[in-house]
Amino acid sequence: MGNRIKELRKEKKITQAQLSAYLHIDQTTVSKWELEKAFPDSKVLSILADYFDVSIDYLLNRTSFYYPRTKARQTFRTHRPKTEFYPFTEI
């Protein structure tokens, strides 16, 4: 997970200090995450996922598929199935 945070941070062109200021935590904490000596708690994971616009699964290395969440939401909205597949919708 540390490599993911570092990769995303560098992609966004921010320093550990800038990320730690955004999260209101100490810079050494971000450094420990990147070195995998510590891990963020679930609340911070959610904030990181929102900040980097990725899924928590991506941060946790459960998937290697990098897909911004906002793009996924847009894709879902534009590629919804037709209403005939839903028998309980009003016509």
mmCIF file of C-alpha atoms in Angstrom:
data_model
loop_
_atom_site.group_PDB
_atom_site.id
_atom_site.type_symbol
_atom_site.label_atom_id
_atom_site.label_comp_id
_atom_site.label_asym_id
_atom_site.label_seq_id
_atom_site.Cartn_x
_atom_site.Cartn_y
_atom_site.Cartn_z
ATOM 1 C CA MET A 1 0.000 0.000 0.000
ATOM 2 C CA GLY A 2 2.857 2.368 0.693
ATOM 3 C CA ASN A 3 3.985 2.262 -2.912
ATOM 4 C CA ARG A 4 0.476 3.164 -4.064
ATOM 5 C CA ILE A 5 0.293 6.202 -1.813
ATOM 6 C CA LYS A 6 3.739 7.326 -2.943
ATOM 7 C CA GLU A 7 2.889 6.739 -6.612
ATOM 8 C CA LEU A 8 -0.371 8.678 -6.353
ATOM 9 C CA ARG A 9 1.275 11.475 -4.389
ATOM 10 C CA LYS A 10 4.009 11.874 -7.006
ATOM 11 C CA GLU A 11 1.463 11.700 -9.825
ATOM 12 C CA LYS A 12 -0.376 14.582 -8.167
ATOM 13 C CA LYS A 13 2.992 16.374 -7.767
ATOM 14 C CA ILE A 14 2.691 16.982 -4.058
ATOM 15 C CA THR A 15 5.155 16.413 -1.236
ATOM 16 C CA GLN A 16 4.706 14.358 1.890
ATOM 17 C CA ALA A 17 4.452 17.647 3.777
ATOM 18 C CA GLN A 18 1.617 18.851 1.558
ATOM 19 C CA LEU A 19 -0.289 15.580 1.925
ATOM 20 C CA SER A 20 0.209 15.555 5.689
ATOM 21 C CA ALA A 21 -0.998 19.172 5.906
ATOM 22 C CA TYR A 22 -4.136 18.246 3.962
ATOM 23 C CA LEU A 23 -4.787 15.326 6.332
ATOM 24 C CA HIS A 24 -3.826 17.321 9.453
ATOM 25 C CA ILE A 25 -1.245 14.732 10.472
ATOM 26 C CA ASP A 26 2.523 14.692 10.956
ATOM 27 C CA GLN A 27 4.751 14.278 7.899
ATOM 28 C CA THR A 28 6.508 11.331 9.526
ATOM 29 C CA THR A 29 3.199 9.460 9.476
ATOM 30 C CA VAL A 30 2.995 9.748 5.677
ATOM 31 C CA SER A 31 6.623 8.669 5.465
ATOM 32 C CA LYS A 32 5.874 5.593 7.596
ATOM 33 C CA TRP A 33 2.951 4.689 5.334
ATOM 34 C CA GLU A 34 5.145 4.907 2.256
ATOM 35 C CA LEU A 35 7.813 2.772 3.918
ATOM 36 C CA GLU A 36 5.063 0.374 5.088
ATOM 37 C CA LYS A 37 6.072 0.782 8.723
ATOM 38 C CA ALA A 38 2.544 1.933 9.563
ATOM 39 C CA PHE A 39 -0.865 1.934 7.903
ATOM 40 C CA PRO A 40 -3.658 4.506 7.828
ATOM 41 C CA ASP A 41 -6.864 3.711 9.673
ATOM 42 C CA SER A 42 -10.147 3.189 7.836
ATOM 43 C CA LYS A 43 -11.262 6.817 8.164
ATOM 44 C CA VAL A 44 -7.994 8.095 6.672
ATOM 45 C CA LEU A 45 -8.149 5.459 3.917
ATOM 46 C CA SER A 46 -11.499 6.846 2.883
ATOM 47 C CA ILE A 47 -10.135 10.401 2.840
ATOM 48 C CA LEU A 48 -7.102 9.291 0.809
ATOM 49 C CA ALA A 49 -9.307 7.477 -1.710
ATOM 50 C CA ASP A 50 -11.429 10.599 -2.145
ATOM 51 C CA TYR A 51 -8.382 12.858 -2.384
ATOM 52 C CA PHE A 52 -6.651 10.740 -5.031
ATOM 53 C CA ASP A 53 -9.958 9.794 -6.691
ATOM 54 C CA VAL A 54 -9.309 6.050 -6.515
ATOM 55 C CA SER A 55 -10.986 3.159 -4.749
ATOM 56 C CA ILE A 56 -9.926 1.920 -1.343
ATOM 57 C CA ASP A 57 -9.275 -1.462 -2.983
ATOM 58 C CA TYR A 58 -6.713 0.212 -5.232
ATOM 59 C CA LEU A 59 -4.999 1.787 -2.225
ATOM 60 C CA LEU A 60 -4.918 -1.585 -0.455
ATOM 61 C CA ASN A 61 -3.468 -3.360 -3.527
ATOM 62 C CA ARG A 62 -6.579 -5.516 -3.855
ATOM 63 C CA THR A 63 -6.742 -4.497 -7.489
ATOM 64 C CA SER A 64 -4.217 -3.193 -9.945
ATOM 65 C CA PHE A 65 -6.940 -1.594 -12.025
ATOM 66 C CA TYR A 66 -6.499 2.144 -11.698
ATOM 67 C CA TYR A 67 -9.805 3.744 -12.517
ATOM 68 C CA PRO A 68 -10.774 7.099 -11.087
ATOM 69 C CA ARG A 69 -13.984 6.761 -9.116
ATOM 70 C CA THR A 70 -15.597 9.822 -10.705
ATOM 71 C CA LYS A 71 -15.044 8.302 -14.156
ATOM 72 C CA ALA A 72 -16.572 5.027 -12.952
ATOM 73 C CA ARG A 73 -19.637 6.887 -11.687
ATOM 74 C CA GLN A 74 -20.000 8.708 -15.009
ATOM 75 C CA THR A 75 -19.663 5.435 -16.915
ATOM 76 C CA PHE A 76 -22.375 3.846 -14.777
ATOM 77 C CA ARG A 77 -24.714 6.761 -15.413
ATOM 78 C CA THR A 78 -24.165 6.768 -19.158
ATOM 79 C CA HIS A 79 -24.268 2.986 -19.636
ATOM 80 C CA ARG A 80 -27.323 2.060 -17.604
ATOM 81 C CA PRO A 81 -29.404 -0.775 -19.003
ATOM 82 C CA LYS A 82 -32.677 0.024 -20.728
ATOM 83 C CA THR A 83 -35.797 0.035 -18.567
ATOM 84 C CA GLU A 84 -37.249 -3.110 -20.153
ATOM 85 C CA PHE A 85 -34.835 -5.123 -17.983
ATOM 86 C CA TYR A 86 -36.513 -3.781 -14.856
ATOM 87 C CA PRO A 87 -40.077 -5.120 -14.617
ATOM 88 C CA PHE A 88 -41.001 -2.889 -11.666
ATOM 89 C CA THR A 89 -40.241 0.480 -13.225
ATOM 90 C CA GLU A 90 -43.061 2.697 -14.358
ATOM 91 C CA ILE A 91 -43.519 3.212 -18.076
#
